[in-house]
Short mmCIF file of C-alpha atoms and ligand atoms in Angstrom, two decimals:
data_model
loop_
_atom_site.label_atom_id
_atom_site.label_comp_id
_atom_site.label_asym_id
_atom_site.label_seq_id
_atom_site.Cartn_x
_atom_site.Cartn_y
_atom_site.Cartn_z
CA MET F 1 -7.75 -2.86 31.17
CA LEU F 2 -8.60 1.42 29.83
CA THR F 3 -12.13 1.39 29.53
CA GLU F 4 -12.23 5.13 30.33
CA LYS F 5 -14.87 6.78 27.07
CA ILE F 6 -12.59 7.74 23.99
CA THR F 7 -13.11 10.35 21.30
CA ALA F 8 -9.92 10.40 18.99
CA VAL F 9 -9.15 13.63 17.59
CA ILE F 10 -7.39 13.26 14.12
CA LEU F 11 -6.23 16.67 12.30
CA ALA F 12 -6.04 15.90 8.64
CA ALA F 13 -7.92 19.53 7.09
CA GLY F 14 -4.00 20.33 6.17
CA GLN F 15 -2.63 21.71 3.38
CA GLY F 16 0.49 19.64 3.47
CA THR F 17 2.39 22.46 0.92
CA ARG F 18 5.66 20.54 2.06
CA MET F 19 4.72 18.02 -0.25
CA LYS F 20 4.26 20.12 -3.07
CA SER F 21 0.63 18.31 -4.98
CA SER F 22 -2.86 18.87 -5.77
CA HIS F 23 -3.29 15.69 -3.62
CA PRO F 24 -4.31 16.28 0.40
CA LYS F 25 -1.20 15.63 2.31
CA VAL F 26 -3.13 11.92 4.28
CA LEU F 27 -3.90 10.60 1.48
CA HIS F 28 -0.45 10.66 -0.07
CA GLN F 29 0.78 6.36 -0.08
CA ILE F 30 2.48 4.14 2.06
CA LEU F 31 2.96 -0.13 -0.11
CA GLY F 32 -0.42 0.77 -1.50
CA ARG F 33 -2.30 2.53 1.21
CA PRO F 34 -3.07 6.06 1.94
CA MET F 35 -0.96 7.32 4.56
CA ILE F 36 -4.11 7.86 7.83
CA THR F 37 -5.32 4.41 6.86
CA TYR F 38 -2.43 3.42 8.88
CA LEU F 39 -2.44 4.92 11.64
CA LEU F 40 -6.88 4.87 11.44
CA ASP F 41 -6.36 0.72 11.49
CA THR F 42 -4.49 1.39 15.07
CA LEU F 43 -7.25 3.04 16.86
CA ILE F 44 -9.73 -0.10 15.41
CA ASN F 45 -7.67 -2.43 16.32
CA LEU F 46 -7.43 -0.62 19.88
CA GLY F 47 -11.46 -1.07 20.20
CA ILE F 48 -11.09 2.82 20.35
CA GLY F 49 -14.74 3.59 18.49
CA ASP F 50 -15.38 6.80 18.23
CA ILE F 51 -13.41 9.30 15.90
CA LEU F 52 -13.36 12.07 14.65
CA LEU F 53 -11.50 12.90 11.17
CA VAL F 54 -11.14 17.02 11.06
CA VAL F 55 -11.08 17.31 7.42
CA GLY F 56 -10.75 20.96 5.16
CA TYR F 57 -8.57 20.96 2.10
CA GLN F 58 -9.46 18.77 -0.30
CA ALA F 59 -12.17 17.64 2.55
CA GLU F 60 -14.45 15.73 -0.34
CA LYS F 61 -11.56 13.81 -2.01
CA VAL F 62 -10.95 12.96 1.82
CA GLN F 63 -13.74 11.69 3.09
CA GLU F 64 -14.65 9.78 -0.51
CA ALA F 65 -10.99 7.49 -0.20
CA LEU F 66 -12.00 6.69 3.18
CA LYS F 67 -15.82 6.18 2.94
CA ASP F 68 -15.69 2.78 4.29
CA TYR F 69 -14.02 4.01 7.87
CA PRO F 70 -15.85 3.95 10.12
CA VAL F 71 -14.94 7.32 11.01
CA ARG F 72 -17.07 10.26 11.80
CA PHE F 73 -16.18 13.54 9.81
CA VAL F 74 -15.90 17.79 10.77
CA VAL F 75 -15.23 19.95 8.21
CA GLN F 76 -12.28 22.83 9.33
CA GLU F 77 -13.05 26.02 7.20
CA PRO F 78 -10.78 27.76 7.10
CA GLN F 79 -8.00 25.85 8.93
CA LEU F 80 -6.27 28.87 10.80
CA GLY F 81 -4.13 26.10 12.63
CA THR F 82 -3.92 22.48 15.11
CA GLY F 83 -5.80 24.03 18.09
CA HIS F 84 -8.10 25.93 15.45
CA ALA F 85 -8.79 22.19 13.87
CA VAL F 86 -10.30 21.52 17.72
CA GLN F 87 -11.82 23.48 18.81
CA VAL F 88 -13.88 22.73 15.78
CA ALA F 89 -14.13 19.66 16.44
CA MET F 90 -15.10 20.09 19.99
CA ALA F 91 -18.73 20.15 19.09
CA ALA F 92 -18.72 16.31 17.92
CA VAL F 93 -16.95 15.39 21.23
CA PRO F 94 -19.02 13.60 23.32
CA GLU F 95 -19.85 15.69 27.10
CA GLU F 96 -19.85 12.02 28.08
CA THR F 97 -15.85 11.04 26.66
CA ARG F 98 -13.43 11.93 29.36
CA GLU F 99 -10.33 11.51 27.49
CA VAL F 100 -9.82 13.47 24.07
CA MET F 101 -7.11 11.86 21.77
CA VAL F 102 -5.04 13.92 19.29
CA LEU F 103 -3.36 12.91 16.77
CA CYS F 104 -2.57 14.11 13.37
CA GLY F 105 -2.90 12.59 9.84
CA ASP F 106 0.18 13.13 8.95
CA ALA F 107 1.64 10.91 11.42
CA PRO F 108 0.24 7.48 11.12
CA LEU F 109 2.57 5.13 11.94
CA ILE F 110 1.79 5.04 15.29
CA SER F 111 2.29 1.74 17.11
CA GLY F 112 -1.32 0.86 19.22
CA ASP F 113 1.70 0.34 22.45
CA SER F 114 2.79 3.83 21.67
CA ILE F 115 -0.56 4.66 22.25
CA GLN F 116 -1.70 2.27 24.96
CA ALA F 117 1.57 4.37 27.31
CA LEU F 118 -0.21 7.64 27.10
CA ARG F 119 -3.09 6.81 27.90
CA GLN F 120 -2.30 4.54 30.73
CA LEU F 121 -0.39 7.78 32.34
CA HIS F 122 -3.01 10.21 31.54
CA LYS F 123 -5.64 7.14 33.63
CA ASN F 124 -2.86 7.13 36.61
CA GLN F 125 -2.20 10.36 36.42
CA GLU F 126 -3.22 13.56 37.42
CA ALA F 127 -2.43 15.00 34.54
CA VAL F 128 -5.03 17.32 32.35
CA VAL F 129 -2.17 17.51 29.08
CA ILE F 130 -0.09 13.77 28.33
CA ILE F 131 2.13 15.32 25.61
CA GLN F 132 4.36 12.63 23.51
CA THR F 133 7.61 13.36 22.63
CA VAL F 134 10.78 11.93 21.02
CA VAL F 135 14.48 12.96 21.08
CA LEU F 136 16.49 13.89 18.36
CA PRO F 137 19.68 14.17 17.54
CA ASP F 138 18.79 17.48 16.45
CA GLY F 139 15.17 19.49 16.02
CA LEU F 140 14.42 19.81 12.49
CA HIS F 141 10.97 22.52 12.06
CA TYR F 142 9.12 20.30 14.75
CA GLY F 143 7.55 21.61 17.82
CA ARG F 144 9.86 21.88 20.60
CA VAL F 145 9.10 20.61 24.49
CA VAL F 146 10.35 24.14 27.32
CA ARG F 147 11.24 21.92 30.72
CA ASP F 148 11.80 24.53 34.11
CA GLU F 149 14.90 23.33 36.07
CA ALA F 150 12.86 20.38 37.99
CA GLY F 151 12.12 18.92 34.51
CA ARG F 152 8.91 19.43 34.04
CA VAL F 153 7.48 20.33 31.01
CA THR F 154 6.29 24.10 30.33
CA ALA F 155 5.99 25.04 27.03
CA VAL F 156 5.56 23.78 23.49
CA LEU F 157 7.32 26.28 21.67
CA GLN F 158 7.22 25.98 17.15
CA SER F 159 10.47 26.79 15.14
CA LYS F 160 9.34 29.15 13.37
CA ASP F 161 8.26 31.13 16.11
CA SER F 162 11.33 30.60 17.67
CA LYS F 163 13.70 31.93 14.30
CA ASP F 164 15.83 34.12 17.25
CA ARG F 165 15.97 31.80 20.37
CA PRO F 166 19.10 29.78 19.38
CA GLU F 167 18.29 28.47 23.62
CA ILE F 168 14.71 26.64 21.75
CA LEU F 169 15.90 25.89 19.06
CA ALA F 170 18.67 24.13 20.58
CA ILE F 171 16.26 21.33 22.20
CA ARG F 172 16.19 18.11 21.61
CA GLU F 173 12.71 17.19 22.75
CA ILE F 174 10.58 17.26 20.73
CA ASN F 175 6.98 16.88 19.87
CA THR F 176 4.90 14.70 18.32
CA GLY F 177 1.98 15.75 17.81
CA VAL F 178 -0.39 13.58 19.76
CA TYR F 179 -1.97 14.35 23.25
CA VAL F 180 -4.45 12.91 25.68
CA PHE F 181 -6.73 15.64 27.32
CA ASP F 182 -9.02 15.85 30.05
CA ASN F 183 -12.28 16.38 28.85
CA PRO F 184 -13.89 19.70 30.03
CA PHE F 185 -9.95 20.84 31.02
CA LEU F 186 -9.59 20.82 27.12
CA ARG F 187 -13.39 21.99 27.03
CA GLU F 188 -12.65 24.92 28.11
CA ALA F 189 -8.92 26.40 27.92
CA LEU F 190 -9.35 25.89 23.67
CA GLN F 191 -10.91 29.16 24.12
CA LYS F 192 -7.91 31.05 25.32
CA ILE F 193 -5.29 30.34 23.20
CA PRO F 194 -4.52 33.23 21.52
CA LYS F 195 -2.78 33.13 17.64
CA SER F 196 0.34 33.17 16.27
CA PRO F 197 2.72 36.50 16.88
CA VAL F 198 4.42 35.01 13.56
CA THR F 199 2.04 32.98 11.84
CA GLY F 200 -1.91 34.14 13.14
CA GLU F 201 -2.28 30.51 13.75
CA ILE F 202 -4.11 29.52 16.32
CA TYR F 203 -1.42 26.25 18.19
CA LEU F 204 -3.12 23.41 20.28
CA THR F 205 0.94 23.61 21.43
CA ASP F 206 0.03 26.91 23.66
CA LEU F 207 -2.61 24.93 25.79
CA ILE F 208 0.50 23.58 27.92
CA HIS F 209 0.95 27.17 28.26
CA ILE F 210 -2.34 27.62 29.51
CA ALA F 211 -2.58 24.21 32.08
CA ARG F 212 0.80 25.06 33.33
CA GLU F 213 -0.35 28.49 34.22
CA GLN F 214 -3.75 27.25 35.20
CA GLY F 215 -1.77 25.12 38.33
CA ARG F 216 -2.74 21.86 36.25
CA VAL F 217 -0.49 18.79 35.74
CA VAL F 218 0.92 18.53 32.28
CA GLU F 219 3.16 14.82 32.06
CA ALA F 220 5.48 14.42 28.79
CA LEU F 221 5.73 11.03 27.43
CA ILE F 222 9.50 10.72 26.17
CA ASP F 223 8.66 7.32 23.79
CA PRO F 224 11.72 6.14 22.10
CA ASP F 225 10.41 4.77 19.06
CA VAL F 226 11.79 7.33 16.53
CA ASP F 227 10.52 6.13 12.97
CA LYS F 228 7.09 6.11 13.70
CA LEU F 229 6.23 9.46 15.19
CA LEU F 230 7.77 11.46 13.40
CA GLY F 231 4.86 13.78 10.84
CA ILE F 232 5.49 12.88 7.33
CA ASN F 233 5.96 16.19 6.09
CA SER F 234 7.90 16.33 2.73
CA ARG F 235 9.04 13.24 -0.10
CA ALA F 236 11.33 12.79 1.88
CA GLU F 237 10.37 12.22 4.87
CA LEU F 238 7.17 9.81 2.62
CA ALA F 239 10.26 8.04 1.62
CA ALA F 240 11.55 7.58 4.38
CA ALA F 241 7.54 6.26 6.28
CA THR F 242 7.66 3.85 3.70
CA GLN F 243 10.65 2.58 5.02
CA THR F 244 10.07 1.97 8.11
CA VAL F 245 6.78 0.37 7.29
CA LYS F 246 8.28 -1.96 4.90
CA ARG F 247 10.53 -3.00 6.92
CA GLN F 248 8.15 -3.36 9.45
CA ILE F 249 5.73 -6.08 6.90
CA ASN F 250 9.30 -8.40 6.02
CA ALA F 251 10.27 -8.73 10.04
CA ARG F 252 7.25 -10.33 10.11
CA HIS F 253 7.56 -11.89 7.48
CA MET F 254 10.68 -13.66 7.92
CA ASP F 255 8.88 -14.28 11.79
CA GLY F 256 6.89 -16.33 10.52
CA GLY F 257 9.62 -18.44 8.38
CA VAL F 258 9.79 -17.19 4.54
CA THR F 259 13.60 -16.16 3.42
CA LEU F 260 13.49 -12.46 1.78
CA ILE F 261 17.91 -13.07 0.24
CA ASP F 262 17.31 -9.13 0.07
CA PRO F 263 14.51 -7.33 2.48
CA GLU F 264 15.73 -3.91 1.95
CA SER F 265 14.74 -4.39 -1.92
CA THR F 266 12.15 -6.88 -1.79
CA TYR F 267 8.39 -5.01 -1.46
CA ILE F 268 5.35 -6.59 0.21
CA GLU F 269 2.10 -4.23 1.00
CA PRO F 270 0.57 -4.06 4.28
CA LEU F 271 -2.42 -7.33 3.39
CA VAL F 272 0.04 -10.04 1.52
CA ARG F 273 0.08 -13.69 3.18
CA ILE F 274 2.97 -15.32 2.56
CA GLY F 275 3.36 -19.04 3.23
CA ARG F 276 6.19 -20.96 4.81
CA ASP F 277 9.97 -22.18 3.56
CA THR F 278 8.79 -19.25 0.75
CA VAL F 279 12.05 -18.00 -0.91
CA ILE F 280 12.01 -14.32 -2.75
CA TYR F 281 14.88 -12.72 -4.15
CA PRO F 282 15.26 -9.40 -4.55
CA ASN F 283 13.46 -6.67 -6.14
CA VAL F 284 10.35 -7.87 -5.89
CA TYR F 285 6.65 -6.59 -5.61
CA LEU F 286 3.87 -8.18 -3.33
CA GLN F 287 1.03 -5.37 -3.93
CA GLY F 288 -3.12 -6.11 -2.53
CA ARG F 289 -4.66 -8.97 -1.58
CA THR F 290 -2.27 -10.91 -3.40
CA VAL F 291 -1.69 -14.82 -1.24
CA ILE F 292 1.12 -16.83 -1.85
CA GLY F 293 1.58 -20.59 -0.18
CA GLU F 294 4.53 -22.57 1.03
CA ASN F 295 7.18 -23.82 -0.40
CA CYS F 296 7.52 -21.44 -3.06
CA LEU F 297 10.41 -19.32 -5.54
CA ILE F 298 9.91 -16.44 -6.92
CA GLU F 299 12.88 -15.30 -8.29
CA SER F 300 13.80 -11.22 -9.28
CA THR F 301 12.19 -8.68 -10.59
CA VAL F 302 8.38 -10.17 -10.11
CA LYS F 303 5.54 -7.78 -9.55
CA ILE F 304 2.42 -9.84 -7.86
CA VAL F 305 -0.80 -8.49 -7.79
CA ASP F 306 -4.21 -9.66 -6.20
CA SER F 307 -3.34 -12.51 -7.16
CA THR F 308 -3.14 -16.26 -5.38
CA LEU F 309 -0.22 -18.80 -5.71
CA GLU F 310 -0.62 -22.37 -4.17
CA ASP F 311 2.39 -23.61 -2.51
CA GLY F 312 5.71 -25.18 -4.64
CA VAL F 313 4.96 -22.56 -7.55
CA HIS F 314 7.96 -21.81 -9.68
CA ILE F 315 7.92 -17.81 -10.67
CA LYS F 316 11.14 -17.04 -12.95
CA MET F 317 12.60 -13.69 -13.32
CA GLY F 318 10.96 -11.07 -14.77
CA CYS F 319 7.59 -11.82 -14.06
CA VAL F 320 3.46 -9.54 -14.14
CA ILE F 321 0.79 -10.71 -12.11
CA ASN F 322 -2.65 -9.27 -12.01
CA GLN F 323 -5.52 -10.57 -11.01
CA SER F 324 -4.70 -14.19 -11.52
CA ARG F 325 -4.58 -18.13 -9.61
CA ILE F 326 -1.61 -19.56 -10.45
CA ALA F 327 -2.07 -24.09 -8.99
CA GLU F 328 0.23 -25.86 -6.86
CA GLY F 329 3.64 -27.26 -8.55
CA ALA F 330 3.10 -24.11 -11.95
CA ASP F 331 5.84 -22.61 -12.92
CA MET F 332 5.92 -19.47 -15.44
CA GLY F 333 8.88 -16.96 -17.02
CA PRO F 334 11.58 -15.79 -17.33
CA PHE F 335 9.32 -12.90 -18.68
CA ALA F 336 6.07 -14.24 -18.60
CA HIS F 337 3.42 -11.76 -18.23
CA LEU F 338 -0.55 -12.72 -16.16
CA ARG F 339 -2.46 -10.35 -17.25
CA PRO F 340 -6.13 -10.43 -14.59
CA GLY F 341 -9.05 -13.70 -15.22
CA ALA F 342 -5.59 -16.11 -15.65
CA ASP F 343 -5.62 -19.69 -14.12
CA LEU F 344 -2.83 -21.91 -14.44
CA ARG F 345 -4.23 -25.00 -12.89
CA GLN F 346 -1.59 -27.50 -11.97
CA ARG F 347 1.87 -28.27 -12.90
CA VAL F 348 1.25 -25.67 -16.30
CA HIS F 349 4.08 -24.28 -17.36
CA VAL F 350 4.18 -20.92 -18.93
CA GLY F 351 7.77 -20.41 -20.48
CA ASN F 352 9.51 -17.08 -21.66
CA PHE F 353 7.03 -14.30 -23.25
CA VAL F 354 3.93 -15.81 -22.93
CA GLU F 355 1.07 -13.47 -22.05
CA VAL F 356 -1.96 -15.35 -21.08
CA LYS F 357 -5.11 -13.39 -20.51
CA LYS F 358 -8.94 -14.67 -18.79
CA SER F 359 -7.78 -17.86 -19.72
CA VAL F 360 -7.85 -21.42 -17.61
CA LEU F 361 -4.93 -23.82 -18.27
CA HIS F 362 -6.00 -27.53 -17.24
CA GLU F 363 -3.02 -29.48 -15.85
CA GLY F 364 -0.30 -30.25 -17.35
CA VAL F 365 -0.58 -27.02 -20.25
CA LYS F 366 2.88 -26.24 -21.53
CA ALA F 367 3.24 -22.97 -23.44
CA GLY F 368 6.64 -22.82 -23.61
CA HIS F 369 7.43 -19.97 -25.76
CA LEU F 370 5.78 -16.48 -27.68
CA THR F 371 2.60 -17.13 -27.27
CA TYR F 372 -0.66 -15.43 -27.00
CA LEU F 373 -4.48 -16.69 -24.83
CA GLY F 374 -6.29 -15.09 -24.75
CA ASP F 375 -10.66 -15.44 -23.77
CA ALA F 376 -9.49 -18.28 -23.72
CA ASP F 377 -10.12 -22.84 -22.41
CA VAL F 378 -6.66 -24.51 -22.90
CA GLY F 379 -7.75 -28.56 -21.99
CA PRO F 380 -5.72 -30.28 -19.22
CA GLY F 381 -2.37 -31.74 -21.01
CA THR F 382 -2.65 -29.37 -24.10
CA ASN F 383 0.86 -28.40 -25.68
CA VAL F 384 1.20 -25.39 -26.92
CA GLY F 385 3.89 -24.46 -30.16
CA ALA F 386 5.88 -21.65 -29.37
CA GLY F 387 4.40 -18.71 -31.70
CA THR F 388 1.25 -19.45 -31.27
CA ILE F 389 -1.67 -17.06 -30.78
CA THR F 390 -4.84 -16.97 -30.49
CA CYS F 391 -6.81 -14.19 -32.17
CA ASN F 392 -9.48 -13.59 -30.06
CA TYR F 393 -10.39 -9.74 -31.24
CA ASP F 394 -12.40 -9.47 -34.26
CA GLY F 395 -12.46 -5.05 -33.84
CA VAL F 396 -15.23 -5.33 -32.69
CA LYS F 397 -15.67 -8.15 -29.69
CA LYS F 398 -13.80 -11.25 -27.65
CA HIS F 399 -14.66 -14.51 -28.96
CA LYS F 400 -12.96 -17.25 -27.59
CA THR F 401 -10.90 -20.42 -28.09
CA THR F 402 -11.64 -23.85 -26.80
CA ILE F 403 -8.37 -25.88 -27.33
CA GLU F 404 -9.45 -29.87 -25.70
CA GLU F 405 -8.18 -32.14 -23.60
CA GLY F 406 -4.82 -33.46 -24.99
CA ALA F 407 -4.35 -31.39 -27.97
CA PHE F 408 -1.06 -30.74 -30.08
CA ILE F 409 -1.47 -27.24 -31.23
CA GLY F 410 2.49 -26.71 -33.80
CA SER F 411 4.42 -23.45 -33.79
CA ASN F 412 3.78 -19.88 -34.72
CA THR F 413 0.12 -20.99 -35.47
CA ALA F 414 -3.03 -18.81 -35.40
CA LEU F 415 -5.78 -20.33 -34.06
CA VAL F 416 -8.57 -17.22 -35.51
CA ALA F 417 -11.80 -17.89 -32.37
CA PRO F 418 -14.26 -18.40 -32.10
CA VAL F 419 -12.88 -21.55 -32.55
CA THR F 420 -12.57 -24.81 -30.86
CA ILE F 421 -9.78 -27.70 -31.14
CA GLY F 422 -10.38 -30.99 -30.62
CA LYS F 423 -10.05 -33.72 -27.96
CA GLY F 424 -6.50 -34.76 -29.28
CA ALA F 425 -6.29 -32.88 -32.52
CA TYR F 426 -2.80 -31.87 -33.61
CA VAL F 427 -2.60 -28.56 -35.77
CA GLY F 428 0.00 -27.99 -37.96
CA ALA F 429 3.17 -26.13 -37.57
CA GLY F 430 2.32 -22.60 -38.94
CA SER F 431 -1.07 -22.47 -39.15
CA THR F 432 -3.66 -20.73 -39.57
CA ILE F 433 -7.31 -22.01 -38.05
CA THR F 434 -10.58 -20.57 -38.60
CA LYS F 435 -12.73 -23.50 -38.80
CA ASP F 436 -13.02 -25.80 -35.67
CA VAL F 437 -11.13 -29.11 -35.85
CA PRO F 438 -12.48 -32.50 -34.42
CA PRO F 439 -11.17 -35.15 -32.75
CA ASP F 440 -8.22 -36.18 -33.51
CA LYS F 441 -7.85 -34.75 -36.72
CA LEU F 442 -4.27 -33.46 -38.00
CA GLY F 443 -5.89 -29.53 -39.30
CA ILE F 444 -3.25 -27.73 -41.66
CA GLY F 445 -4.20 -24.42 -42.95
CA ARG F 446 -1.42 -22.71 -44.60
CA ALA F 447 -0.24 -22.45 -48.07
CA ARG F 448 1.07 -25.96 -49.67
CA GLN F 449 4.55 -26.62 -50.47
CA VAL F 450 6.21 -27.04 -53.54
CA ASN F 451 10.33 -28.02 -54.18
CA LEU F 452 10.67 -26.25 -57.52
CA GLU F 453 13.78 -26.85 -60.06
CA ARG F 454 16.95 -25.58 -59.86
CA ARG F 455 16.73 -25.00 -62.91
CA PHE F 456 14.26 -22.25 -63.40
CA ILE F 457 16.00 -20.43 -60.01
CA ALA F 458 19.53 -20.65 -62.97
CA ARG F 459 17.86 -18.77 -65.70
CA LYS F 460 15.98 -16.57 -63.60
CA LYS F 461 19.92 -15.51 -63.21
CA GLU F 462 20.48 -15.35 -66.16
CA GLU F 463 18.37 -12.99 -67.95
C1 UD1 X 1 2.51 20.56 14.00
C2 UD1 X 1 3.05 20.69 15.54
C3 UD1 X 1 4.70 20.45 16.43
C4 UD1 X 1 5.06 19.31 16.44
C5 UD1 X 1 4.14 19.01 15.10
C6 UD1 X 1 4.27 17.37 14.95
C7 UD1 X 1 1.17 22.75 16.37
C8 UD1 X 1 0.99 23.90 16.74
N1 UD1 X 1 2.53 22.21 15.75
O1 UD1 X 1 3.12 21.20 13.70
O2 UD1 X 1 5.20 21.08 17.55
O3 UD1 X 1 6.28 19.16 16.65
O4 UD1 X 1 3.29 18.61 14.75
O5 UD1 X 1 4.51 16.68 13.33
O6 UD1 X 1 0.88 21.81 16.88
N2 UD1 X 1 -4.01 20.18 10.67
C9 UD1 X 1 -5.28 20.78 10.04
N3 UD1 X 1 -5.84 22.10 10.31
C10 UD1 X 1 -5.27 22.82 10.71
C11 UD1 X 1 -3.33 22.74 10.62
C12 UD1 X 1 -3.22 21.62 10.87
O7 UD1 X 1 -5.73 19.48 10.80
O8 UD1 X 1 -5.95 24.56 10.98
C13 UD1 X 1 -3.37 19.10 10.96
C14 UD1 X 1 -2.28 19.72 9.79
O9 UD1 X 1 -3.82 18.92 8.70
C15 UD1 X 1 -1.37 17.57 9.74
C16 UD1 X 1 -1.74 18.17 11.65
O10 UD1 X 1 -3.01 19.31 11.72
O11 UD1 X 1 -1.63 16.37 10.04
C17 UD1 X 1 -0.18 19.21 11.75
O12 UD1 X 1 0.02 20.66 10.89
P1 UD1 X 1 1.16 20.45 10.39
O13 UD1 X 1 0.76 22.03 9.90
O14 UD1 X 1 1.41 19.47 10.07
O15 UD1 X 1 1.94 20.69 11.82
P2 UD1 X 1 3.38 20.40 12.18
O16 UD1 X 1 3.97 22.26 11.50
O17 UD1 X 1 4.16 19.72 11.40
MG1 MG X 2 3.09 18.51 9.83
#
């Protein structure tokens, strides 16, 4: 058990210049959530309760976005480098803290296992600094880990500062930006960091060199989990991180018994839940707090946001579903749209080009084609004909349409709300219904057809 008192310091004050954005870097989203929340969740799940977040560039935006998280904010203004960020944070690190773990808000995908491995090493070794590293085919823009002949880490050098040193740039072991420090060492050594002669910044990485000069032990832990440890500094790296998270989430659902026909093109956000034996076709987006039952079939090009599908629901191609509920055995689509508050009860059938908003479709309702149902309560077993429109808006207010059990609405009907169609009533095709239709009556509201003599037309032509 790792019981020592630990404070996690997350660096998130930088501007993120390479993102070329007007938003703070750590709020850029990975599958619908600000990137930094992945890191916060991992720390919180490990029971690391004392979290300091160093903010600076657009600090208020970051604080606002994370106001529900149990973190303490430290404002670094101006931002003079990663070492400076930790200097500023130290004022808020409790004296009794044994380990200070430093992480980067722009490298948020680190796993709980990787964090625990670093802490375990710190516990087992005399080291005052544990640095996490990965080995890449090319060290790119990352800080290079320099080792002596005995293989001991002596320094981390920034690529920006090593442009004229090919032997440094050739190093493939790089610093991920995650460290565990011994608190007393850190407090004292932070005062000794010089400014980089190249960028003028105060680099946290200089502490490795400082520790070695003091004859202290520095350990590096090479972590194989490369994809989750690399920092996100550009849109391309953000896209790569999104792919990493997507694959991890999709693997979890497949392990749980969900069939994804093409996991590469299926985007499922972290909080979504899916039951066994559900089958999901390509190009599907499941977002927010969506819950999907067992044995559902979701065809391609479907987007579902913050909605609940019970068991055995069939969503055909091209549907959009937002803040809605679909009960057992219902089906919809192709090309149907549920807007907030749509509530489809058991075995409802919604067909192509149907839009439903803030309406209950009770058990067994059929609305097969080209229909708009808004602010409506549609009774069980009702048949809603093609082209039915609830005219719910008078230009100022929304009004309700009530259709009682077993009614039959003929095709191409306008139901001008507020209006009630009684139980078992019929509405003739092509009607514009402005008055209630009592139960079991036939309401017709359209011009009566006249059949004229053909002579009349012939004469017209001769004229
Ligand atoms: C840093 C490391 C580099 C490492 C890389 C891993 C240093 C000097 N370099 O480089 O060795 O390989 O991360 O991704 O540490 N930040 C602040 N305040 C500041 C400056 C930065 O809070 O004054 C934050 C940033 O918001 C970011 C993190 O620190 O979350 C890292 O800063 P960044 O500028 O991205 O450093 P890199 O150049 O990536
Ligand atoms: Mg970075």
